[in-house]
Amino acid sequence: MSAQGLSTNNLSVFYGEKQAVKKVSMDFEERSVTALIGPSGCGKSTFLRSLNRMNDLISGARIEGEVWIGDKNICDPHTDVVRLRQRIGMVWQKPNPFHKSIYENIAFGPRYHGVKGRKQLDEIVETCLRKTALWDEVKDRLSQSGLALSGGQQQRLCIARSLAVQPNILLMDEPASALDPVSTAKIEELISELKKDYTIVIVTHNMQQAARVSDRTAFFFLGDLIEYDDTQKMFTNPSKKSTDDYISGRFG
Amino acid sequence: MRAKTVDRIATAIIICVAGFIMLVLAALLGYLLVRGLKHISFDFLTSAPQAIKVGGGIGPQLFNSLFLLVLTMIITVPLGIGAGIYMSEYAKDNKLTAFIRLIVEVLSSFPSIVIGLFGLLVIVNTFGFGYSLLSGALALTVFNLPMMVRLTEQSLRNVPKEQKEAGLALGLSRWKTISSIMIPVALPSIVTGSILAAGRVFGEAAALLFTAGMSSPRLDFTNWNPLSPTSPLNPMRPAETLAVHIWKINSEGLAPDAPEIAAGASAVLVIMVLLFNLGARWFGRVVYRKLTASK
Ligand SMILES: Nc1ncnc2c1ncn2[C@@H]1O[C@H](COP(=O)(O)OP(=O)(O)O)[C@@H](O)[C@H]1O
Ligand SMILES: [Mg+2]
């Protein structure tokens, strides 16, 4: 395991009495895309959100087991959650830009983390907007509200925002499911581009999307990790029957 | 067809009710202004009242109302927003929090005369602040704080939770997320809450009778030393506000033109509330735009 490698070991998540994720152990490949698929309610989001301790915000949520990033178990109560989250970007299903200008949406994070100077911030903003193929569309209106953009643009702005604090890992929870087909295609293209630099974990309920963008796919069912393998193999020759049933649309 | 008829009837009723309310409000405002405006002059707004002679003004009372407003808001707004943030973002969901919430609810429906008596016993006598602007401001804080807390808490809860998560996911601290991401979104509702609280300061009389007092010492508007007893800025002096003044001259005014003064003062009060409302809303909008880059 290298310095930034991400993995879980017997990770369970409970909401009160209810166990939403059951002893899941997974190794994520660096600089590649891992898709989490499974019927709605099977614990994909819960699992994803435990990778950056976002479930801490939900009262009654409890984690057992380990999540390793490099040589640190981030479930350790002594973990500096604020520092941790800086290294892990997150993108939600519904685009959620800050109620601030396009420029501020991106500059806010790095400025908070100590990047001073207009010139450096300008550079970060431009780099991040270029990475998300948004620069040409918004470069003339950086001072406008991020909310004035279209849904697809907002989602790319949110991705750009998370890149601005230089994470190693990107967590995406159905990032394209609220978008139109054209915007979806752009996001997928972007993901394929970003995996050169980031370890990406993406939840999706869209089989074709998983097949298109991911290198590895994990199939969850009722909180259990049923099968985890190369995407190619998962979609052509899965070893578990329920995986096959789900992928070929026989349930879920 | 039937659904359509029901829809029409419902619409008609709603329009009637709305129209009726508008009418009542317009009539009320019109009556107050028509009766009062003709007594308002520069002299009326700036000169001191007369005990038994014609021609007294409301200068000190007007000033007292404004000063008390500022003083109260300086205490209420930070406390209210702070406690609202605590209740919404930091307090654990347990019995104690539920109990605090209950107390806040009860307090917010307390009759103001009771608050006035509480102010007299505790603030004026026990703390020894005497009849003073400060006592009045503290009593009004007791009166307004619950609403401020509840409105702040509610407006923060109404901020989409994805905003908060986005802030935290960037590695912002909890406080930074609240202060820079959530508060700007909640700002319009918080401003509205502050305006409501301020309106109650202008209009309140009962809570002030025994706290800020019913008399105004001779003020020297050239003396700006806040420690001097004749300085308008001294927060430890008794101060009759406009609302209290209206109540007083209506019940025991000896000046022959007392009814006219009351009418004039009422109109001034209404205009002040209106102006303050518009001003605060404008200010809130400017700040909101500045913080959120919205149009
Ligand atoms: N905040 C919560 N409180 C209680 N139960 C929850 C909460 N969030 C999700 N759950 C439950 O946990 C299970 C997994 O949910 P989730 O992770 O959202 O599934 P998915 O993302 O795969 O649709 C579901 O049964 C859901 O009802
Ligand atoms: Mg989900």
XYZ file of N, CA and C in Angstrom, chain A residues 49 52 54 57 59 82 85-86 88 90 92 96-101 108-109 112-113 143-145 161-162 165, chain B residues 93 160-174 176 180-181 184-185 288 291-295:
162
model
N -19.832 7.905 1.981
C -19.715 9.011 2.932
C -18.882 8.653 4.154
N -14.922 9.770 3.943
C -14.388 11.053 4.409
C -15.087 11.494 5.693
N -18.083 11.808 6.475
C -19.202 12.732 6.339
C -20.390 12.247 7.162
N -21.812 13.713 10.582
C -22.812 14.770 10.734
C -24.178 14.217 11.089
N -26.633 12.363 13.304
C -26.663 11.892 14.678
C -27.242 10.484 14.690
N -10.860 17.657 9.822
C -10.818 18.815 8.935
C -9.690 18.662 7.911
N -10.497 15.851 5.375
C -11.469 16.156 4.322
C -10.871 17.040 3.244
N -9.855 17.783 3.613
C -9.205 18.602 2.594
C -8.582 17.723 1.520
N -9.723 14.895 0.472
C -10.718 14.085 -0.210
C -11.812 14.982 -0.751
N -15.372 15.895 -2.646
C -16.662 15.220 -2.691
C -17.610 15.955 -3.626
N -21.751 15.870 -4.993
C -23.067 15.332 -4.623
C -23.954 15.157 -5.848
N -24.325 21.643 -5.791
C -24.505 22.515 -4.630
C -23.432 23.593 -4.545
N -23.324 24.416 -5.606
C -22.335 25.493 -5.502
C -22.668 26.391 -4.319
N -21.630 27.000 -3.757
C -21.866 27.975 -2.698
C -22.631 29.160 -3.261
N -23.372 29.837 -2.410
C -24.067 31.044 -2.845
C -23.061 32.180 -2.916
N -22.112 32.017 -3.816
C -21.054 33.005 -3.984
C -20.741 33.094 -5.470
N -19.830 34.005 -5.816
C -19.484 34.145 -7.221
C -18.754 32.893 -7.708
N -12.365 30.104 -2.548
C -12.640 30.118 -1.110
C -11.829 29.071 -0.349
N -11.830 27.830 -0.859
C -11.109 26.746 -0.183
C -9.617 27.013 -0.062
N -8.722 29.774 2.307
C -8.853 29.347 3.700
C -7.656 28.505 4.125
N -7.146 27.690 3.186
C -6.025 26.830 3.533
C -4.681 27.526 3.365
N -17.363 36.884 -11.795
C -17.905 37.533 -10.603
C -19.398 37.291 -10.445
N -19.984 36.574 -11.410
C -21.415 36.259 -11.261
C -21.612 35.099 -10.297
N -22.840 35.003 -9.819
C -23.150 33.936 -8.872
C -23.027 32.569 -9.533
N -14.366 23.137 -7.719
C -14.210 23.615 -6.345
C -13.461 22.589 -5.501
N -13.825 21.312 -5.678
C -13.172 20.302 -4.842
C -11.726 20.094 -5.274
N -8.578 22.470 -3.635
C -7.822 22.277 -2.394
C -6.884 21.067 -2.518
N -28.959 16.810 20.370
C -30.394 16.579 20.445
C -30.721 15.801 21.707
N -29.895 24.377 2.912
C -29.779 22.985 2.461
C -28.549 22.314 3.080
N -28.716 21.083 3.521
C -27.598 20.456 4.234
C -26.429 20.190 3.311
N -26.679 20.176 1.993
C -25.566 19.979 1.068
C -24.601 21.172 1.084
N -25.110 22.361 1.451
C -24.224 23.519 1.550
C -23.218 23.303 2.669
N -23.735 22.860 3.783
C -22.882 22.615 4.937
C -21.880 21.504 4.632
N -22.381 20.424 4.033
C -21.487 19.304 3.732
C -20.400 19.729 2.750
N -20.782 20.573 1.782
C -19.794 21.023 0.806
C -18.686 21.807 1.506
N -19.067 22.638 2.464
C -18.064 23.398 3.206
C -17.139 22.474 3.974
N -17.727 21.540 4.707
C -16.909 20.634 5.515
C -16.036 19.750 4.628
N -16.584 19.328 3.472
C -15.815 18.435 2.597
C -14.592 19.135 2.027
N -14.619 20.473 1.983
C -13.446 21.206 1.490
C -12.386 21.320 2.566
N -12.684 20.815 3.750
C -11.733 20.931 4.847
C -11.866 22.242 5.602
N -13.047 22.889 5.488
C -13.270 24.082 6.317
C -13.628 23.621 7.720
N -13.253 24.411 8.697
C -13.653 24.081 10.066
C -15.158 24.293 10.197
N -15.704 23.779 11.285
C -17.136 23.905 11.472
C -17.557 25.374 11.536
N -15.992 27.999 10.339
C -15.840 28.658 9.043
C -17.000 28.297 8.125
N -19.160 31.416 7.019
C -18.938 31.899 5.657
C -19.817 31.236 4.616
N -20.312 30.051 4.894
C -21.130 29.365 3.893
C -22.607 29.435 4.265
N -24.410 33.449 5.207
C -24.832 34.260 4.064
C -26.124 33.758 3.429
N -26.305 32.433 3.371
C -27.534 31.897 2.791
C -28.726 32.210 3.692
N -26.466 40.931 1.471
C -26.685 39.606 0.892
C -26.049 39.518 -0.490
N -22.329 39.343 -0.262
C -21.814 38.060 0.206
C -22.044 36.945 -0.799
N -23.109 37.009 -1.565
C -23.454 35.871 -2.403
C -23.306 36.145 -3.888
N -22.885 37.344 -4.241
C -22.680 37.696 -5.650
C -23.953 37.522 -6.466
N -25.113 37.578 -5.797
C -26.354 37.407 -6.549
C -26.867 38.760 -7.007
N -27.780 38.725 -7.968
C -28.286 39.985 -8.500
C -29.475 40.488 -7.700
